XYZ file of N, CA, C and O in Angstrom:
640
model
N -35.669 3.023 -46.781
C -35.703 1.471 -47.064
C -34.326 0.884 -46.350
O -34.403 -0.232 -45.419
N -33.066 0.970 -47.156
C -32.086 1.262 -46.481
C -31.230 1.280 -45.630
O -30.553 -0.092 -44.909
N -31.643 2.662 -44.815
C -31.329 2.375 -43.413
C -31.933 1.711 -42.368
O -31.225 0.670 -41.115
N -33.364 0.942 -43.243
C -33.700 0.055 -41.692
C -33.317 -1.344 -42.441
O -33.008 -2.007 -41.161
N -33.419 -1.580 -43.305
C -32.038 -2.725 -43.342
C -30.750 -2.632 -42.570
O -30.359 -3.503 -42.194
N -30.006 -1.815 -42.830
C -28.670 -1.752 -42.250
C -29.243 -1.652 -40.485
O -28.119 -2.264 -39.717
N -29.960 -1.373 -39.999
C -30.273 -1.154 -38.361
C -30.846 -2.318 -38.159
O -30.147 -3.199 -37.244
N -31.157 -3.028 -38.919
C -31.363 -4.564 -38.871
C -30.645 -5.642 -38.561
O -30.309 -6.382 -37.946
N -29.372 -4.815 -39.823
C -28.191 -6.278 -39.759
C -27.308 -6.123 -38.522
O -27.110 -6.579 -37.920
N -27.216 -4.254 -38.496
C -26.748 -3.745 -37.003
C -27.220 -4.332 -36.152
O -26.346 -5.221 -35.367
N -28.509 -4.753 -35.547
C -29.424 -5.278 -34.454
C -28.798 -6.554 -34.308
O -28.602 -7.110 -33.460
N -28.836 -7.088 -35.423
C -28.627 -8.943 -35.413
C -26.665 -9.196 -35.097
O -26.760 -10.273 -34.685
N -26.057 -8.118 -35.684
C -24.506 -8.204 -35.036
C -24.489 -7.893 -33.619
O -24.176 -9.001 -33.329
N -25.315 -7.357 -33.353
C -25.775 -6.542 -31.515
C -26.005 -7.997 -31.096
O -25.372 -8.450 -30.070
N -26.973 -8.439 -31.475
C -27.426 -9.894 -30.642
C -26.426 -10.695 -30.868
O -26.359 -11.709 -29.556
N -25.481 -10.668 -32.157
C -24.407 -12.240 -31.920
C -23.466 -11.759 -30.725
O -23.126 -12.459 -30.372
N -22.815 -10.801 -30.926
C -22.337 -9.693 -29.456
C -22.573 -10.695 -28.563
O -22.054 -10.481 -27.526
N -23.776 -9.979 -28.363
C -24.848 -10.416 -27.185
C -24.980 -11.899 -26.629
O -23.867 -12.602 -25.377
N -24.891 -12.717 -27.735
C -24.445 -14.187 -27.294
C -23.026 -14.437 -26.963
O -23.000 -15.967 -26.305
N -22.023 -13.890 -27.409
C -20.610 -13.920 -27.442
C -20.346 -13.422 -25.781
O -19.351 -13.112 -25.586
N -21.693 -13.223 -25.123
C -21.086 -12.069 -24.047
C -21.196 -10.745 -23.210
O -20.647 -10.213 -22.082
N -21.520 -10.348 -25.209
C -21.101 -8.315 -24.896
C -22.479 -7.966 -24.813
O -23.534 -8.489 -25.354
N -22.979 -7.124 -23.837
C -24.320 -6.862 -23.572
C -24.846 -5.443 -24.393
O -23.650 -4.698 -24.849
N -25.677 -5.487 -25.348
C -26.002 -4.086 -25.717
C -26.626 -3.044 -25.134
O -26.881 -2.025 -25.752
N -26.996 -3.230 -24.061
C -27.160 -2.271 -22.979
C -28.049 -1.558 -23.058
O -28.199 0.237 -23.207
N -29.277 -1.846 -24.047
C -30.272 -1.340 -24.603
C -29.755 -0.606 -25.843
O -30.564 0.618 -25.877
N -29.041 -0.405 -26.179
C -28.776 0.228 -27.376
C -29.622 0.229 -28.681
O -29.733 1.726 -29.115
N -30.483 -0.591 -28.802
C -31.163 -0.451 -29.981
C -32.706 0.435 -29.249
O -33.543 0.504 -30.300
N -32.958 0.612 -28.325
C -33.915 1.495 -27.367
C -33.912 2.658 -27.391
O -34.389 3.570 -26.577
N -32.544 3.557 -27.980
C -32.302 4.832 -27.851
C -32.260 5.363 -28.836
O -33.161 4.816 -30.375
N -33.300 6.809 -28.725
C -33.892 7.277 -29.956
C -33.224 7.356 -30.788
O -33.080 8.253 -32.605
N -31.099 8.161 -31.095
C -30.045 7.995 -31.757
C -30.349 6.981 -33.127
O -29.527 7.682 -33.801
N -30.586 5.653 -32.670
C -30.920 4.761 -33.607
C -29.606 4.363 -34.015
O -28.928 3.667 -33.162
N -28.758 4.315 -35.354
C -27.819 3.784 -35.624
C -26.833 4.056 -35.212
O -25.660 3.540 -34.914
N -26.480 5.629 -34.847
C -25.171 6.192 -34.589
C -24.820 5.505 -32.765
O -24.216 5.281 -32.332
N -26.541 5.145 -32.314
C -25.842 4.697 -30.852
C -25.998 3.350 -30.754
O -24.846 2.934 -30.001
N -26.042 2.302 -31.951
C -26.310 1.334 -32.326
C -24.671 1.070 -32.280
O -23.399 0.296 -31.917
N -23.875 1.887 -33.275
C -23.029 1.832 -33.805
C -21.549 1.898 -32.420
O -21.003 1.324 -31.575
N -21.749 2.892 -31.569
C -21.495 3.372 -30.776
C -21.393 1.973 -29.502
O -19.686 2.232 -29.421
N -22.562 1.797 -29.726
C -22.256 0.790 -28.417
C -21.632 -0.420 -28.976
O -20.835 -1.048 -28.078
N -21.986 -0.530 -29.807
C -21.016 -2.065 -30.188
C -19.544 -1.935 -30.601
O -18.718 -2.635 -30.390
N -19.257 -0.419 -30.669
C -17.909 -0.493 -30.554
C -17.313 -0.462 -29.014
O -15.985 -1.025 -28.759
N -18.262 0.256 -28.384
C -17.829 0.323 -26.988
C -17.703 -1.098 -26.053
O -16.884 -1.811 -25.191
N -18.791 -1.805 -26.129
C -18.668 -3.090 -25.815
C -17.774 -4.094 -26.525
O -16.982 -4.581 -25.786
N -17.429 -4.194 -27.220
C -16.076 -4.749 -28.252
C -15.012 -4.672 -27.716
O -13.917 -5.255 -27.387
N -14.647 -2.924 -27.465
C -13.174 -2.617 -26.746
C -13.334 -3.332 -25.323
O -11.549 -3.497 -24.636
N -14.880 -3.210 -24.560
C -14.358 -3.606 -23.106
C -14.100 -5.152 -23.374
O -13.006 -5.874 -22.496
N -14.574 -5.925 -24.308
C -14.133 -7.130 -24.346
C -12.939 -7.740 -24.272
O -12.083 -8.035 -23.669
N -12.383 -6.615 -25.572
C -10.844 -6.847 -26.052
C -10.018 -6.315 -24.939
O -9.022 -6.915 -24.465
N -10.417 -5.538 -24.123
C -9.525 -4.979 -23.166
C -9.775 -5.546 -21.813
O -8.893 -5.309 -20.867
N -10.412 -6.107 -21.387
C -10.755 -7.070 -20.168
C -9.541 -7.947 -19.874
O -9.105 -7.990 -18.781
N -8.627 -8.609 -20.851
C -7.620 -9.506 -21.037
C -6.631 -8.311 -19.871
O -5.817 -9.071 -18.879
N -6.618 -7.489 -20.832
C -5.978 -6.698 -19.880
C -5.843 -5.975 -18.947
O -4.495 -5.978 -18.244
N -6.417 -5.635 -18.818
C -7.015 -5.040 -17.437
C -7.192 -6.141 -16.923
O -6.293 -5.509 -15.348
N -6.938 -7.906 -16.535
C -6.836 -8.799 -15.828
C -5.687 -9.063 -15.482
O -5.006 -8.809 -14.432
N -4.773 -8.412 -16.436
C -3.479 -8.806 -16.356
C -2.313 -7.647 -15.369
O -1.575 -8.067 -14.631
N -2.892 -6.639 -15.833
C -2.523 -5.196 -15.090
C -3.039 -5.517 -13.404
O -1.898 -5.169 -12.842
N -4.290 -5.795 -13.291
C -4.660 -5.346 -12.099
C -3.504 -7.070 -11.220
O -2.778 -6.863 -10.189
N -3.268 -8.572 -12.121
C -2.306 -8.944 -11.219
C -1.011 -8.718 -11.110
O -0.219 -8.917 -10.007
N -0.574 -7.784 -11.863
C 0.987 -7.160 -11.994
C 0.827 -6.526 -10.823
O 1.936 -6.650 -9.881
N -0.120 -5.394 -10.447
C -0.190 -4.561 -9.856
C -0.123 -5.331 -8.101
O 0.318 -5.021 -6.937
N -1.005 -6.319 -8.486
C -1.157 -7.158 -6.535
C 0.571 -8.173 -6.648
O 0.552 -7.750 -5.247
N 0.662 -8.585 -7.499
C 1.975 -9.003 -7.330
C 3.139 -7.747 -7.088
O 4.284 -8.242 -6.045
N 3.049 -7.061 -7.471
C 4.165 -5.865 -6.983
C 3.607 -5.571 -6.176
O 5.065 -5.526 -4.960
N 2.577 -5.290 -5.260
C 2.506 -4.885 -3.425
C 2.682 -6.186 -3.152
O 3.677 -5.993 -1.973
N 3.310 -7.498 -3.586
C 3.552 -8.054 -2.335
C 4.248 -8.283 -2.657
O 5.258 -8.381 -1.378
N 5.412 -7.903 -3.273
C 6.714 -7.858 -3.440
C 7.322 -6.817 -2.665
O 8.297 -6.707 -1.435
N 6.271 -5.491 -2.535
C 7.221 -4.710 -1.715
C 6.559 -4.532 0.018
O 7.718 -4.320 0.280
N 5.818 -5.447 -0.316
C 5.829 -5.801 0.984
C 6.532 -6.681 1.965
O 6.882 -6.979 2.997
N 6.771 -7.642 0.817
C 8.004 -8.366 1.433
C 9.055 -8.123 1.530
O 10.293 -8.085 2.728
N 10.007 -6.853 0.921
C 10.787 -6.470 0.875
C 10.613 -5.125 2.221
O 12.125 -5.533 2.847
N 9.773 -4.934 2.488
C 9.247 -3.876 3.700
C 9.974 -4.668 4.859
O 10.360 -4.445 5.835
N 9.046 -6.265 4.760
C 9.319 -7.200 5.873
C 10.712 -6.787 6.014
O 11.327 -7.153 7.094
N 11.269 -7.424 5.296
C 12.791 -7.784 4.951
C 13.860 -6.934 5.749
O 14.186 -7.037 6.187
N 13.435 -5.319 5.310
C 13.712 -4.564 5.517
C 13.741 -3.907 7.128
O 15.268 -3.518 7.958
N 12.829 -4.309 7.456
C 12.222 -4.082 9.096
C 12.978 -5.545 9.709
O 13.731 -4.907 10.598
N 12.940 -6.446 9.146
C 13.917 -7.713 9.942
C 15.524 -7.413 10.085
O 16.267 -7.698 11.043
N 15.590 -6.726 9.050
C 17.378 -6.678 8.932
C 18.079 -5.809 9.843
O 18.813 -5.324 10.435
N 17.032 -4.738 9.813
C 17.363 -3.398 10.910
C 16.720 -3.965 12.133
O 18.107 -3.229 13.060
N 16.084 -4.568 12.748
C 16.070 -5.174 14.031
C 17.139 -6.135 14.443
O 17.927 -5.695 15.654
N 17.269 -6.676 13.063
C 18.766 -7.665 13.572
C 19.717 -7.341 13.610
O 20.884 -7.272 14.498
N 19.714 -6.098 13.045
C 21.555 -5.358 13.137
C 21.460 -4.452 14.228
O 22.653 -4.889 15.381
N 20.420 -4.126 14.971
C 20.258 -3.386 16.160
C 20.396 -4.375 16.711
O 21.106 -3.950 18.113
N 20.148 -5.447 17.165
C 20.216 -6.189 18.291
C 21.410 -6.600 18.946
O 22.063 -7.484 19.170
N 22.305 -6.645 17.155
C 23.413 -7.792 17.247
C 24.773 -6.367 17.733
O 25.971 -6.748 17.583
N 24.282 -5.302 18.133
C 25.557 -3.836 18.491
C 25.297 -4.589 19.854
O 24.755 -4.546 20.480
N 26.988 -4.036 19.957
C 27.288 -3.946 21.644
C 26.879 -3.042 22.371
O 26.212 -1.948 21.388
N 26.512 -2.797 23.967
C 26.447 -1.814 24.461
C 27.009 -0.564 24.470
O 26.301 0.761 24.389
N 28.555 -0.290 24.071
C 29.213 0.434 23.745
C 28.760 0.782 22.358
O 29.640 2.474 21.688
N 28.647 0.326 21.231
C 27.653 0.941 19.863
C 26.798 2.390 20.091
O 26.039 1.884 20.411
N 27.273 2.666 18.890
C 26.248 3.886 19.239
C 25.952 4.602 17.413
O 25.978 5.560 17.032
N 25.729 3.620 16.896
C 25.333 3.726 15.276
C 24.200 2.543 15.035
O 24.549 1.315 15.218
N 23.231 3.113 14.566
C 21.916 1.941 14.668
C 21.340 2.316 13.196
O 21.341 3.169 13.013
N 20.378 1.087 12.937
C 19.782 1.518 11.676
C 18.561 1.382 11.996
O 17.999 1.604 13.351
N 18.270 2.354 11.434
C 16.441 2.848 11.332
C 15.512 1.988 11.191
O 15.247 1.149 9.975
N 14.697 1.441 11.940
C 13.791 0.619 12.006
C 11.814 1.157 11.576
O 11.672 2.208 12.441
N 11.562 0.909 10.520
C 10.491 0.851 9.986
C 9.335 0.870 11.063
O 9.565 0.115 11.748
N 8.452 1.734 11.269
C 7.076 1.401 12.584
C 6.540 -0.312 11.333
O 6.710 -0.798 10.619
N 5.849 -0.431 12.760
C 5.173 -1.995 12.016
C 4.759 -2.131 10.614
O 3.514 -2.496 10.126
N 3.618 -0.759 10.082
C 3.107 -0.178 9.204
C 4.196 -0.484 8.035
O 3.333 0.118 7.021
N 5.769 -0.122 8.281
C 6.368 -0.531 7.296
C 6.202 1.436 7.212
O 7.308 1.474 5.661
N 6.603 2.011 7.300
C 6.735 3.811 6.943
C 8.095 3.889 7.709
O 7.647 3.606 8.961
N 8.741 5.216 7.324
C 9.616 5.107 7.448
C 9.618 6.762 8.618
O 8.590 7.136 7.924
N 10.360 6.372 9.333
C 10.268 7.713 10.723
C 10.204 9.267 9.680
O 9.640 9.605 9.717
N 11.287 8.754 9.311
C 11.541 10.176 8.287
C 10.527 10.576 7.592
O 10.351 12.009 7.558
N 10.228 9.816 6.691
C 8.595 10.298 6.264
C 7.306 10.901 6.764
O 6.621 11.255 5.971
N 7.473 10.747 7.751
C 6.145 10.976 8.811
C 6.586 11.755 9.381
O 6.423 12.243 10.307
N 8.060 12.897 9.437
C 8.223 13.873 9.673
C 9.560 13.038 11.186
O 9.221 14.952 11.902
N 9.963 12.439 11.669
C 10.406 12.176 13.003
C 11.864 11.906 12.393
O 11.920 12.253 11.449
N 12.801 12.607 13.494
C 14.116 12.119 13.408
C 14.181 10.476 13.289
O 13.591 10.018 14.021
N 15.614 10.070 12.137
C 15.656 8.812 12.210
C 16.494 8.615 13.916
O 17.585 9.510 14.497
N 16.335 7.550 13.856
C 16.897 6.566 15.360
C 18.068 6.266 15.035
O 17.909 5.222 15.115
N 18.850 6.953 14.665
C 20.433 6.622 14.423
C 21.673 5.954 15.475
O 22.622 5.768 15.404
N 21.433 6.879 16.806
C 22.232 7.034 17.758
C 21.515 7.263 19.153
O 20.212 7.580 19.287
N 22.576 6.862 20.544
C 21.835 6.578 21.486
C 21.664 8.510 21.867
O 20.517 8.764 22.471
N 22.141 9.500 21.288
C 21.821 11.242 21.199
C 20.676 11.447 20.959
O 19.778 11.896 21.396
N 20.677 10.543 19.549
C 19.068 11.017 18.930
C 18.259 10.906 19.248
O 17.060 11.285 19.790
N 18.291 9.206 20.298
C 16.813 8.661 20.893
C 16.682 9.556 22.297
O 15.910 9.942 22.658
N 18.037 9.506 23.053
C 17.616 10.869 24.481
C 17.569 12.208 24.000
O 16.988 12.568 24.806
N 17.633 12.859 22.411
C 17.360 13.998 22.598
C 15.888 14.174 21.731
O 15.633 15.649 21.732
N 15.549 13.422 22.011
C 13.799 13.319 21.300
C 12.886 14.057 22.703
O 13.332 14.287 24.143
N 12.158 15.169 21.825
C 11.287 15.826 22.968
C 10.154 14.964 23.368
O 10.461 14.218 22.958
N 9.117 15.454 24.569
C 8.170 14.604 25.011
C 7.262 14.189 23.698
O 6.836 12.627 24.053
N 6.990 15.166 23.176
C 5.570 14.612 21.810
C 6.771 13.964 20.858
O 5.592 12.733 20.671
N 7.458 13.937 20.259
C 8.009 13.327 19.524
C 7.990 11.319 20.271
O 8.077 10.306 19.431
N 8.738 11.518 21.409
C 8.561 10.458 22.327
C 7.364 9.809 22.412
O 7.286 8.464 21.812
N 6.601 10.502 22.405
C 4.831 10.521 22.745
C 4.241 9.172 21.039
O 4.164 8.276 20.829
N 4.754 10.019 20.208
C 3.956 9.718 18.565
C 5.353 8.254 18.899
O 4.660 7.791 17.947
N 6.776 8.577 18.725
C 7.410 7.491 17.928
C 6.999 6.313 18.862
O 6.804 5.030 18.114
N 6.290 6.157 20.097
C 5.503 4.793 21.033
C 4.384 4.952 20.703
O 4.240 3.455 20.127
N 3.385 5.705 19.978
C 2.343 5.425 19.636
C 2.525 4.754 18.247
O 1.568 4.091 17.424
N 2.983 4.891 17.608
C 3.657 4.478 16.295
C 4.385 3.010 15.964
O 3.909 2.060 15.164
N 5.101 3.106 17.022
C 5.487 1.169 17.353
C 4.957 0.658 18.289
O 4.313 -0.739 17.539
N 3.802 1.197 18.909
C 3.115 0.261 19.906
C 1.410 0.864 19.471
O 1.184 1.214 20.291
N 1.192 0.554 18.433
C -0.358 0.823 18.169
C -1.518 0.936 19.089
O -2.392 1.051 19.132
N -1.293 -0.120 19.358
C -2.302 -0.843 20.318
C -1.798 -0.945 21.693
O -2.663 -1.226 22.546
N -0.733 -0.019 21.971
C -0.119 -0.022 23.476
C -1.019 0.959 24.374
O -1.260 2.089 23.607
N -0.646 0.478 25.471
C -1.155 1.991 26.561
C 0.316 1.933 27.426
O -0.437 0.906 28.256
N 0.785 2.854 27.402
C 1.749 2.712 28.174
C 1.144 3.844 29.312
O 1.436 5.567 29.290
N 0.183 3.422 30.454
C -0.051 4.471 31.637
C 1.242 4.892 32.617
O 0.777 6.408 32.845
N 2.186 4.944 32.245
C 3.384 5.721 33.105
C 3.935 6.266 32.420
O 5.227 7.261 32.702
N 4.015 6.664 31.001
C 4.429 7.452 29.905
C 5.984 7.111 29.847
O 7.218 8.064 29.199
N 6.938 5.818 30.533
C 7.875 5.252 29.956
C 8.371 4.933 28.353
O 8.496 3.933 28.415
N 7.794 5.757 27.949
C 8.363 5.514 26.143
C 9.250 5.399 26.060
O 10.043 4.915 24.800
N 10.568 6.259 26.835
C 12.045 5.585 25.829
C 12.429 4.636 25.705
O 13.203 4.071 25.075
N 12.150 3.636 26.870
C 12.269 2.470 27.438
C 11.770 1.824 25.469
O 12.452 0.965 25.876
N 10.854 2.155 25.826
C 9.712 1.024 25.033
C 10.022 1.318 23.448
O 10.406 0.482 22.344
N 10.783 2.737 23.090
C 11.288 3.304 22.266
C 12.748 2.356 21.339
O 12.855 1.648 20.530
N 13.630 2.492 22.877
C 14.353 1.279 22.537
C 14.446 -0.211 22.354
O 15.029 -0.832 21.176
N 13.450 -0.117 23.160
C 13.227 -1.801 22.725
C 12.288 -2.617 21.301
O 12.480 -2.949 20.465
N 11.286 -1.305 20.717
C 11.381 -1.212 19.536
C 12.246 -0.804 18.630
O 11.698 -2.007 17.286
N 13.593 -0.909 18.682
C 14.604 -0.502 17.314
C 14.891 -1.699 17.685
O 16.754 -1.860 17.027
N 15.369 -2.372 18.634
C 15.834 -3.623 18.944
C 17.127 -3.732 20.273
O 17.965 -3.525 19.952
N 17.318 -1.956 20.378
C 18.500 -2.003 21.753
C 18.188 -2.282 22.587
O 17.178 -1.571 23.357
N 19.640 -2.590 23.345
C 19.206 -2.870 24.907
C 19.532 -1.659 25.614
O 20.581 -0.709 25.227
N 18.502 -0.630 26.817
C 19.090 0.878 27.183
C 20.306 0.511 28.017
O 19.515 0.105 28.897
N 20.998 0.883 27.579
C 22.216 1.389 29.097
C 21.799 1.821 30.120
O 20.889 2.966 30.437
N 22.100 1.358 31.312
C 21.614 1.854 32.781
C 21.926 3.199 32.880
O 22.885 3.198 32.483
N 21.191 4.073 32.961
C 21.451 5.643 33.471
C 21.042 5.708 34.893
O 20.204 5.375 35.745
N 22.260 6.279 35.761
C 22.236 6.207 36.765
C 21.862 7.732 37.033
O 20.971 8.638 36.877
């Protein structure tokens, strides 16, 4: 008799939680009885208590992502601006991330920090750089070197 009264009190409390937006997920219909009700009530209460924390974490994650993206845009623009300011005789460049903000070195490519490095790229590396700097581009002539110079903000010196 006492167990029945406890279960009805728990069901009443569970219904009160339900009125506050907590769902019972059919806890009263399980064959486990009282134990299942208690587990469901605790789980539902924890979900309600943790929901604001989860929402704040998701908001913070979005804020960090925005900050990272803005920083990556700034770094890319800064490298391009620096490279464009270099004279024809200059032979030291900043590495310009790809348009998707990935770093060439992290992608297994040599950093383009000098004319010698750029001129020394293999045909496969040139094509890989071209495809990453111009993901929608289609260079039918395979003139990747000029496009690479352009992508990193360097005027290519005329070659004899």
